[in-house]
Amino acid sequence: REGRVEVVVAPPPPVGTFSEEERSRQPSLFSVVRSLVDLFGYDADLSRSVDGGQLGLYGSFGYDLTFQFEPIRLARDRPADQRNLVLYLPDEILVVDQDRRDAWTVRYDFRYDGVGTQGLPRDGEAGEFHPFDSEDPVAVEAFSERDTPRGEFADSVERAKREFAVGNLFEAVLSQTFRRKLDADSPPSAVFRRLRSRNPAPYGFLMNLGEEEYLVGASPEMFVRCESTDDNDHFPGAIRVETCPISGTVARGADALEDALRVKSLMMNAKEESELTMCTDVDRNDKSRICIPGSVEVIGRRQIEMYSRLIHTVDHVEGYLRPEFDALDAFLCHTWAVTVTGAPKTWAIQFVEDNERTSRAWYGGAVGMVGFDGGLNTGLTLRTVRVKNGVAEVRAGATLLYDSNPIAEEQETELKASAMIDAVVMKGPEDDGSGRAAATAPVTDAKEKVGTGKSIILIDHEDSFVHTLGNYLRQTGAVVRTLRSGPSALKAIEKMIEDGNKPDMVVLSPGPGNPTDFALSTTLEFLTKNRIPGFGVCLGLQGMVEHFGGTLGVLGYPMHGKPSPVFLTPLGKNEDSIFAGLPDTFEVARYHSLHGIKERLPSCLQVTALSEDGIVMGIQHDSLPYAAVQFHPESILTSPAHGMAILRNALSFLQYADGEGERGEDDAETAAAATAATGAQVIAELEALGVADLKERLKGAGLSTTGTKSQLIVRLALWIHKSQEAKGGRLDLDGMTVPELRELKQGLGLKGTAPTKGALMEVLKNCLVG
């Protein structure tokens, strides 16, 4: 047909009739590409001075091209319309230099054998994008959201592990495809804008391949790059070939601090290191086939690269081609990177062919340009959306080793695909057509502001971190006032109480020395007397331990600025614990030498968290709204998400159960005044009793008899008050939430478990009404 040239490539000679160093020179589609490069080729020095080496063939190289270099037994039928190589010769290039923040246009005319393009119109047919046709029954019937049913990928991982066990493979890379339908509002250009904004990467591309097919990508990985250079130790104009194998992956954290922890975990992970080591060893072998002896070097090892949702480790390898080889030899010898196939490469490619559900098409191949100056610049076709007939396909893979976890590997492919799928299905401000995200309103904290309307006093024990702790507390929405410890602080709080502004909580900060240096027992006695909840950090915990009759010890080795995992106890996992919603194990920052001795804690203090070596890391009082931690929730070594969760839980759960200040009826003022007077009288009467009498009354009511005299008084007064409310019909247990019921049960010191709301209500009714 007009404008079409058909080329027949001779079949390669049988394997064994040529040396392996000459394999890339055997007849293949690349013989045609090499002929075109020779036809248009020009001097590298000239190209740099004229257009910066921009002229060449641009496009996409399909995965199946590797079979022209290394024959494989095909196990999957290929679609009739699958293409393996699409390259364009541009007559106009817009060059954008991101480093210099500059851009320019280069236009070309071509002449050969007396015929040229000069003066010809520079136009062509406009190929309009067609979205998925939901009215086409054939298309609807053929569509499926993934090519591998959930769970079957994990089964393939198990098969790979069996191959590893007998030595057939060292590693393998299996992939699966996810699909979404595109509507008219999500053409490939919109997907590209979203992807470029949300997931920028070294190799970003949007290609219209014709025939209703497009490639939209943000690939993190260079495939092969070649350039002629005089700056080398071999010979002038030697071609330098470089690659950057990527292997080793972890998800990004919520912030820079969590990123740092994940980078540390990634760098310490032996499996991830093994993956990258194998990739790089195979890559060095690919280069050694055609490079000058001794020129292949690893010039970067396990370097960290950050992307929108993932963190990778990357090696950097270079070599210099022998004079008889060119950039296309380098390209072919690396097909395809071990990071998308496995090792040994030939057997791994066969394993991929036998076990993946569909052909890879463009995935795992490359995109880029073959320069007419002898250079080459290509990126692997990863993190790519293939659009075909209005359907967006995202393929993602996982590198498998003998110690791979099948379920985790399947989840990794889903994670890798998620950023691409978001660009397909989630419209955003990038869709305005500007190619950049539009200005948006500042992001606000969506977390519940549990401290809104609450007042907190933060007592400073001359600590160096107290204001960061205060900053965290303010993020809950609470009003925080910091007072230096001592009699003046207690007088200030007393004045607040007299003025009707009793704080909702007092936080006892960390500090040097020991609790007696700051009279912490006096502070805690004051809080108990005035029914103010308390939360302690480090020194605050130590103060609670001593005040309630426990004993402190000294660590054999001070933990100052040290990270340490903490483990929640069963009590620490309760839904009304200060650790509610946190992982069973998480890392925290420790700054202490003193600690509460677990075996000498009073029975009223429950251990909610321990260190790896059994040091008490968290406590909560069994009947009073007091809790504390022996670590710093505000340090950079403690995840901010975890630190904030602890403080929000403290504000939510550390409350006296009588709900002071929470009535909302029209007659609230009158009722509150009467209740307050009655409460004051009850407290006065109980303070006149001895400890033995108090315990006798508590025992008669079925309540706990442990604790100091102040605790016994508070518990008995609460029971009297709540009993009066219950018998007078003013206590609505049915309307209380489970946490509120648990708080009341805890405040009364009722023993036993009550796993359901009904059980809690039954226990409380028996106690309060009889």
mmCIF file of C-alpha atoms in Angstrom, residues 2-286:
data_model
loop_
_atom_site.group_PDB
_atom_site.id
_atom_site.type_symbol
_atom_site.label_atom_id
_atom_site.label_comp_id
_atom_site.label_asym_id
_atom_site.label_seq_id
_atom_site.Cartn_x
_atom_site.Cartn_y
_atom_site.Cartn_z
ATOM 1 C CA GLU A 2 1.021 3.640 -0.515
ATOM 2 C CA GLY A 3 3.317 4.846 2.249
ATOM 3 C CA ARG A 4 4.008 1.334 3.461
ATOM 4 C CA VAL A 5 7.234 -0.631 3.088
ATOM 5 C CA GLU A 6 7.333 -4.313 3.879
ATOM 6 C CA VAL A 7 10.643 -5.773 5.052
ATOM 7 C CA VAL A 8 11.345 -9.460 5.448
ATOM 8 C CA VAL A 9 14.052 -10.320 7.969
ATOM 9 C CA ALA A 10 16.025 -13.481 7.307
ATOM 10 C CA PRO A 11 15.770 -16.097 10.064
ATOM 11 C CA PRO A 12 18.787 -16.267 12.361
ATOM 12 C CA PRO A 13 21.221 -19.157 11.958
ATOM 13 C CA PRO A 14 20.904 -22.119 14.322
ATOM 14 C CA VAL A 15 22.148 -21.669 17.888
ATOM 15 C CA GLY A 16 25.709 -22.914 18.183
ATOM 16 C CA THR A 17 26.805 -21.710 14.756
ATOM 17 C CA PHE A 18 27.830 -18.308 16.157
ATOM 18 C CA SER A 19 29.556 -17.184 19.338
ATOM 19 C CA GLU A 20 27.437 -15.802 22.186
ATOM 20 C CA GLU A 21 29.307 -12.482 21.937
ATOM 21 C CA GLU A 22 27.814 -12.138 18.420
ATOM 22 C CA ARG A 23 24.224 -12.984 19.378
ATOM 23 C CA SER A 24 23.077 -9.352 19.191
ATOM 24 C CA ARG A 25 24.323 -9.203 15.575
ATOM 25 C CA GLN A 26 22.088 -12.002 14.296
ATOM 26 C CA PRO A 27 19.188 -11.091 11.965
ATOM 27 C CA SER A 28 16.170 -9.631 13.797
ATOM 28 C CA LEU A 29 13.869 -6.603 13.736
ATOM 29 C CA PHE A 30 16.805 -4.686 15.129
ATOM 30 C CA SER A 31 18.629 -5.291 11.852
ATOM 31 C CA VAL A 32 16.021 -2.994 10.283
ATOM 32 C CA VAL A 33 16.428 -0.403 13.046
ATOM 33 C CA ARG A 34 20.209 -0.533 12.682
ATOM 34 C CA SER A 35 19.880 0.056 8.922
ATOM 35 C CA LEU A 36 17.748 3.142 9.547
ATOM 36 C CA VAL A 37 20.242 4.482 12.093
ATOM 37 C CA ASP A 38 23.047 3.963 9.582
ATOM 38 C CA LEU A 39 21.003 5.728 6.876
ATOM 39 C CA PHE A 40 20.275 8.819 8.990
ATOM 40 C CA GLY A 41 23.410 8.649 11.104
ATOM 41 C CA TYR A 42 25.607 11.666 11.684
ATOM 42 C CA ASP A 43 28.630 12.563 13.806
ATOM 43 C CA ALA A 44 28.107 12.726 17.557
ATOM 44 C CA ASP A 45 30.121 15.956 17.920
ATOM 45 C CA LEU A 46 28.012 17.550 15.185
ATOM 46 C CA SER A 47 24.771 16.409 16.814
ATOM 47 C CA ARG A 48 25.741 17.995 20.121
ATOM 48 C CA SER A 49 26.495 21.332 18.486
ATOM 49 C CA VAL A 50 23.414 21.372 16.215
ATOM 50 C CA ASP A 51 20.486 19.977 18.202
ATOM 51 C CA GLY A 52 21.928 18.467 21.374
ATOM 52 C CA GLY A 53 21.582 14.914 20.058
ATOM 53 C CA GLN A 54 17.782 15.028 19.792
ATOM 54 C CA LEU A 55 17.238 13.486 16.353
ATOM 55 C CA GLY A 56 16.449 9.787 16.223
ATOM 56 C CA LEU A 57 13.643 7.241 16.335
ATOM 57 C CA TYR A 58 11.183 7.644 19.218
ATOM 58 C CA GLY A 59 8.678 5.087 20.449
ATOM 59 C CA SER A 60 8.048 1.872 22.282
ATOM 60 C CA PHE A 61 9.710 -1.540 22.365
ATOM 61 C CA GLY A 62 7.452 -4.483 23.278
ATOM 62 C CA TYR A 63 8.343 -7.254 25.698
ATOM 63 C CA ASP A 64 8.170 -9.976 23.017
ATOM 64 C CA LEU A 65 11.199 -8.469 21.248
ATOM 65 C CA THR A 66 13.375 -10.410 23.668
ATOM 66 C CA PHE A 67 12.338 -13.601 21.863
ATOM 67 C CA GLN A 68 14.272 -12.361 18.819
ATOM 68 C CA PHE A 69 17.387 -12.326 20.972
ATOM 69 C CA GLU A 70 16.693 -15.397 23.108
ATOM 70 C CA PRO A 71 14.197 -17.882 21.582
ATOM 71 C CA ILE A 72 11.513 -19.033 24.033
ATOM 72 C CA ARG A 73 8.736 -21.617 23.777
ATOM 73 C CA LEU A 74 5.517 -19.571 23.683
ATOM 74 C CA ALA A 75 2.747 -20.770 25.997
ATOM 75 C CA ARG A 76 0.212 -17.983 25.476
ATOM 76 C CA ASP A 77 -1.657 -16.907 22.354
ATOM 77 C CA ARG A 78 -0.980 -13.326 21.345
ATOM 78 C CA PRO A 79 -3.838 -10.994 20.342
ATOM 79 C CA ALA A 80 -3.994 -10.500 16.586
ATOM 80 C CA ASP A 81 -3.531 -6.731 16.989
ATOM 81 C CA GLN A 82 -0.517 -6.910 19.351
ATOM 82 C CA ARG A 83 2.467 -4.956 18.056
ATOM 83 C CA ASN A 84 6.017 -5.294 19.321
ATOM 84 C CA LEU A 85 7.757 -2.220 17.937
ATOM 85 C CA VAL A 86 6.408 1.250 17.105
ATOM 86 C CA LEU A 87 8.978 3.956 16.306
ATOM 87 C CA TYR A 88 8.453 7.448 14.927
ATOM 88 C CA LEU A 89 10.781 9.750 13.023
ATOM 89 C CA PRO A 90 9.856 13.268 14.184
ATOM 90 C CA ASP A 91 10.204 16.346 11.993
ATOM 91 C CA GLU A 92 9.615 18.674 14.960
ATOM 92 C CA ILE A 93 10.740 18.274 18.575
ATOM 93 C CA LEU A 94 9.886 20.492 21.534
ATOM 94 C CA VAL A 95 12.845 20.179 23.922
ATOM 95 C CA VAL A 96 12.287 21.048 27.594
ATOM 96 C CA ASP A 97 15.380 21.337 29.813
ATOM 97 C CA GLN A 98 14.098 20.998 33.374
ATOM 98 C CA ASP A 99 17.485 21.760 34.958
ATOM 99 C CA ARG A 100 17.968 25.009 33.060
ATOM 100 C CA ARG A 101 14.251 25.812 33.024
ATOM 101 C CA ASP A 102 14.478 26.395 29.308
ATOM 102 C CA ALA A 103 12.616 25.122 26.256
ATOM 103 C CA TRP A 104 13.055 25.337 22.494
ATOM 104 C CA THR A 105 11.745 23.809 19.280
ATOM 105 C CA VAL A 106 13.863 21.988 16.679
ATOM 106 C CA ARG A 107 12.464 21.361 13.165
ATOM 107 C CA TYR A 108 14.005 19.015 10.613
ATOM 108 C CA ASP A 109 13.868 18.509 6.844
ATOM 109 C CA PHE A 110 15.211 15.383 5.185
ATOM 110 C CA ARG A 111 16.731 14.847 1.732
ATOM 111 C CA TYR A 112 17.839 11.642 0.003
ATOM 112 C CA ASP A 113 18.683 10.875 -3.587
ATOM 113 C CA GLY A 114 17.432 14.244 -4.794
ATOM 114 C CA VAL A 115 14.087 14.075 -2.971
ATOM 115 C CA GLY A 116 13.367 16.082 0.198
ATOM 116 C CA THR A 117 10.689 17.250 2.625
ATOM 117 C CA GLN A 118 11.452 20.960 2.473
ATOM 118 C CA GLY A 119 8.308 22.925 1.669
ATOM 119 C CA LEU A 120 5.937 20.040 2.261
ATOM 120 C CA PRO A 121 2.996 20.672 4.631
ATOM 121 C CA ARG A 122 3.594 19.567 8.194
ATOM 122 C CA ASP A 123 0.208 18.138 9.072
ATOM 123 C CA GLY A 124 -1.563 14.814 9.451
ATOM 124 C CA GLU A 125 -4.749 13.169 10.533
ATOM 125 C CA ALA A 126 -6.076 13.930 14.012
ATOM 126 C CA GLY A 127 -6.730 10.707 15.903
ATOM 127 C CA GLU A 128 -9.614 11.380 18.290
ATOM 128 C CA PHE A 129 -9.763 9.384 21.524
ATOM 129 C CA HIS A 130 -12.797 7.120 21.872
ATOM 130 C CA PRO A 131 -13.859 6.151 25.423
ATOM 131 C CA PHE A 132 -15.088 2.725 26.373
ATOM 132 C CA ASP A 133 -18.345 1.906 24.621
ATOM 133 C CA SER A 134 -20.738 0.645 27.293
ATOM 134 C CA GLU A 135 -23.343 0.026 24.610
ATOM 135 C CA ASP A 136 -21.140 -2.499 22.803
ATOM 136 C CA PRO A 137 -22.167 -5.942 24.110
ATOM 137 C CA VAL A 138 -18.985 -7.558 22.788
ATOM 138 C CA ALA A 139 -16.762 -5.050 24.625
ATOM 139 C CA VAL A 140 -18.814 -5.321 27.798
ATOM 140 C CA GLU A 141 -18.682 -9.126 27.721
ATOM 141 C CA ALA A 142 -14.914 -9.169 27.101
ATOM 142 C CA PHE A 143 -14.068 -6.707 29.894
ATOM 143 C CA SER A 144 -12.675 -7.956 33.210
ATOM 144 C CA GLU A 145 -11.044 -5.910 35.971
ATOM 145 C CA ARG A 146 -8.005 -8.188 36.329
ATOM 146 C CA ASP A 147 -6.397 -10.960 34.308
ATOM 147 C CA THR A 148 -5.490 -12.998 37.409
ATOM 148 C CA PRO A 149 -8.248 -13.898 39.886
ATOM 149 C CA ARG A 150 -7.477 -12.845 43.444
ATOM 150 C CA GLY A 151 -5.346 -15.470 45.176
ATOM 151 C CA GLU A 152 -4.054 -17.122 42.020
ATOM 152 C CA PHE A 153 -1.026 -14.827 41.891
ATOM 153 C CA ALA A 154 -0.030 -16.156 45.318
ATOM 154 C CA ASP A 155 -0.362 -19.684 43.903
ATOM 155 C CA SER A 156 2.121 -18.773 41.166
ATOM 156 C CA VAL A 157 4.515 -17.498 43.830
ATOM 157 C CA GLU A 158 4.372 -20.931 45.457
ATOM 158 C CA ARG A 159 5.292 -22.518 42.104
ATOM 159 C CA ALA A 160 8.241 -20.147 41.811
ATOM 160 C CA LYS A 161 9.437 -21.110 45.275
ATOM 161 C CA ARG A 162 9.499 -24.757 44.228
ATOM 162 C CA GLU A 163 11.717 -23.794 41.277
ATOM 163 C CA PHE A 164 14.026 -21.885 43.630
ATOM 164 C CA ALA A 165 14.246 -24.881 45.943
ATOM 165 C CA VAL A 166 15.690 -27.160 43.251
ATOM 166 C CA GLY A 167 17.990 -24.517 41.774
ATOM 167 C CA ASN A 168 16.160 -23.936 38.483
ATOM 168 C CA LEU A 169 15.754 -20.244 39.307
ATOM 169 C CA PHE A 170 17.363 -17.733 41.654
ATOM 170 C CA GLU A 171 14.617 -15.169 41.300
ATOM 171 C CA ALA A 172 11.623 -14.475 39.078
ATOM 172 C CA VAL A 173 9.400 -11.485 38.377
ATOM 173 C CA LEU A 174 5.728 -12.272 37.894
ATOM 174 C CA SER A 175 3.108 -9.664 37.041
ATOM 175 C CA GLN A 176 -0.640 -9.267 36.715
ATOM 176 C CA THR A 177 -2.885 -6.794 34.909
ATOM 177 C CA PHE A 178 -5.615 -4.546 36.343
ATOM 178 C CA ARG A 179 -8.169 -2.858 34.054
ATOM 179 C CA ARG A 180 -10.520 0.102 34.254
ATOM 180 C CA LYS A 181 -12.949 1.624 31.752
ATOM 181 C CA LEU A 182 -12.155 5.139 30.522
ATOM 182 C CA ASP A 183 -14.892 7.714 30.037
ATOM 183 C CA ALA A 184 -14.846 10.851 27.922
ATOM 184 C CA ASP A 185 -13.526 12.901 30.875
ATOM 185 C CA SER A 186 -10.423 10.728 31.196
ATOM 186 C CA PRO A 187 -8.636 10.703 27.838
ATOM 187 C CA PRO A 188 -4.963 9.630 27.865
ATOM 188 C CA SER A 189 -3.887 13.282 28.000
ATOM 189 C CA ALA A 190 -5.814 13.803 31.261
ATOM 190 C CA VAL A 191 -4.379 10.603 32.738
ATOM 191 C CA PHE A 192 -0.894 11.837 31.812
ATOM 192 C CA ARG A 193 -1.444 15.209 33.511
ATOM 193 C CA ARG A 194 -2.667 13.497 36.679
ATOM 194 C CA LEU A 195 0.223 11.044 36.658
ATOM 195 C CA ARG A 196 2.833 13.718 36.078
ATOM 196 C CA SER A 197 1.460 15.762 38.974
ATOM 197 C CA ARG A 198 0.866 12.931 41.445
ATOM 198 C CA ASN A 199 3.674 10.506 40.610
ATOM 199 C CA PRO A 200 6.547 12.325 38.886
ATOM 200 C CA ALA A 201 9.311 10.030 37.641
ATOM 201 C CA PRO A 202 12.475 10.202 35.494
ATOM 202 C CA TYR A 203 10.763 8.658 32.466
ATOM 203 C CA GLY A 204 7.348 10.250 31.978
ATOM 204 C CA PHE A 205 5.660 9.713 28.608
ATOM 205 C CA LEU A 206 2.426 9.996 26.636
ATOM 206 C CA MET A 207 2.439 8.168 23.310
ATOM 207 C CA ASN A 208 -0.290 7.857 20.719
ATOM 208 C CA LEU A 209 0.648 4.614 18.981
ATOM 209 C CA GLY A 210 -2.265 4.766 16.556
ATOM 210 C CA GLU A 211 -4.922 2.102 16.122
ATOM 211 C CA GLU A 212 -6.741 3.306 19.280
ATOM 212 C CA GLU A 213 -3.695 2.508 21.431
ATOM 213 C CA TYR A 214 -1.837 4.814 23.822
ATOM 214 C CA LEU A 215 0.895 4.503 26.438
ATOM 215 C CA VAL A 216 0.906 6.769 29.491
ATOM 216 C CA GLY A 217 3.704 6.203 31.971
ATOM 217 C CA ALA A 218 5.853 7.396 34.846
ATOM 218 C CA SER A 219 8.666 4.865 34.884
ATOM 219 C CA PRO A 220 11.205 5.037 37.701
ATOM 220 C CA GLU A 221 13.831 2.874 36.021
ATOM 221 C CA MET A 222 16.312 3.535 33.282
ATOM 222 C CA PHE A 223 16.682 0.580 30.918
ATOM 223 C CA VAL A 224 19.820 1.338 28.887
ATOM 224 C CA ARG A 225 21.463 4.664 28.151
ATOM 225 C CA CYS A 226 24.398 5.045 25.760
ATOM 226 C CA GLU A 227 26.428 8.081 24.806
ATOM 227 C CA SER A 228 29.698 8.670 23.034
ATOM 228 C CA THR A 229 32.307 10.379 25.204
ATOM 229 C CA ASP A 230 35.927 11.419 24.885
ATOM 230 C CA ASP A 231 36.245 11.557 28.674
ATOM 231 C CA ASN A 232 37.212 7.943 29.321
ATOM 232 C CA ASP A 233 40.265 5.750 29.929
ATOM 233 C CA HIS A 234 39.838 3.614 26.804
ATOM 234 C CA PHE A 235 39.718 5.436 23.477
ATOM 235 C CA PRO A 236 38.253 8.698 22.113
ATOM 236 C CA GLY A 237 34.560 8.448 21.360
ATOM 237 C CA ALA A 238 34.040 5.232 23.312
ATOM 238 C CA ILE A 239 30.355 4.561 23.981
ATOM 239 C CA ARG A 240 29.488 4.536 27.661
ATOM 240 C CA VAL A 241 26.558 2.268 28.544
ATOM 241 C CA GLU A 242 24.819 2.682 31.889
ATOM 242 C CA THR A 243 21.918 1.112 33.726
ATOM 243 C CA CYS A 244 20.276 1.603 37.122
ATOM 244 C CA PRO A 245 18.742 -1.669 38.361
ATOM 245 C CA ILE A 246 15.923 -1.063 40.852
ATOM 246 C CA SER A 247 14.922 -3.700 43.357
ATOM 247 C CA GLY A 248 13.872 -3.459 46.975
ATOM 248 C CA THR A 249 10.585 -1.758 47.683
ATOM 249 C CA VAL A 250 8.702 -0.373 50.665
ATOM 250 C CA ALA A 251 5.645 1.880 50.856
ATOM 251 C CA ARG A 252 6.141 5.569 51.707
ATOM 252 C CA GLY A 253 5.320 6.624 55.249
ATOM 253 C CA ALA A 254 2.877 9.272 56.355
ATOM 254 C CA ASP A 255 5.665 11.843 56.746
ATOM 255 C CA ALA A 256 9.442 12.278 56.594
ATOM 256 C CA LEU A 257 9.935 10.687 60.010
ATOM 257 C CA GLU A 258 8.048 7.563 59.040
ATOM 258 C CA ASP A 259 9.882 7.545 55.696
ATOM 259 C CA ALA A 260 13.176 7.440 57.604
ATOM 260 C CA LEU A 261 12.032 4.427 59.611
ATOM 261 C CA ARG A 262 10.979 2.634 56.450
ATOM 262 C CA VAL A 263 14.261 3.430 54.713
ATOM 263 C CA LYS A 264 16.062 1.942 57.710
ATOM 264 C CA SER A 265 13.861 -1.154 57.548
ATOM 265 C CA LEU A 266 14.467 -1.465 53.797
ATOM 266 C CA MET A 267 18.243 -1.148 54.154
ATOM 267 C CA MET A 268 18.286 -3.770 56.921
ATOM 268 C CA ASN A 269 16.143 -6.228 54.955
ATOM 269 C CA ALA A 270 18.326 -9.121 53.769
ATOM 270 C CA LYS A 271 15.752 -10.309 51.219
ATOM 271 C CA GLU A 272 15.578 -6.883 49.553
ATOM 272 C CA GLU A 273 19.382 -6.717 49.450
ATOM 273 C CA SER A 274 19.504 -10.175 47.847
ATOM 274 C CA GLU A 275 17.015 -9.099 45.184
ATOM 275 C CA LEU A 276 19.111 -6.105 44.158
ATOM 276 C CA THR A 277 22.368 -8.064 44.328
ATOM 277 C CA MET A 278 21.056 -10.654 41.864
ATOM 278 C CA CYS A 279 19.728 -7.953 39.557
ATOM 279 C CA THR A 280 23.056 -6.177 39.486
ATOM 280 C CA ASP A 281 25.119 -9.335 39.040
ATOM 281 C CA VAL A 282 22.993 -10.285 36.008
ATOM 282 C CA ASP A 283 23.248 -6.738 34.680
ATOM 283 C CA ARG A 284 27.048 -6.817 34.954
ATOM 284 C CA ASN A 285 26.995 -10.104 33.051
ATOM 285 C CA ASP A 286 24.894 -8.517 30.256
#
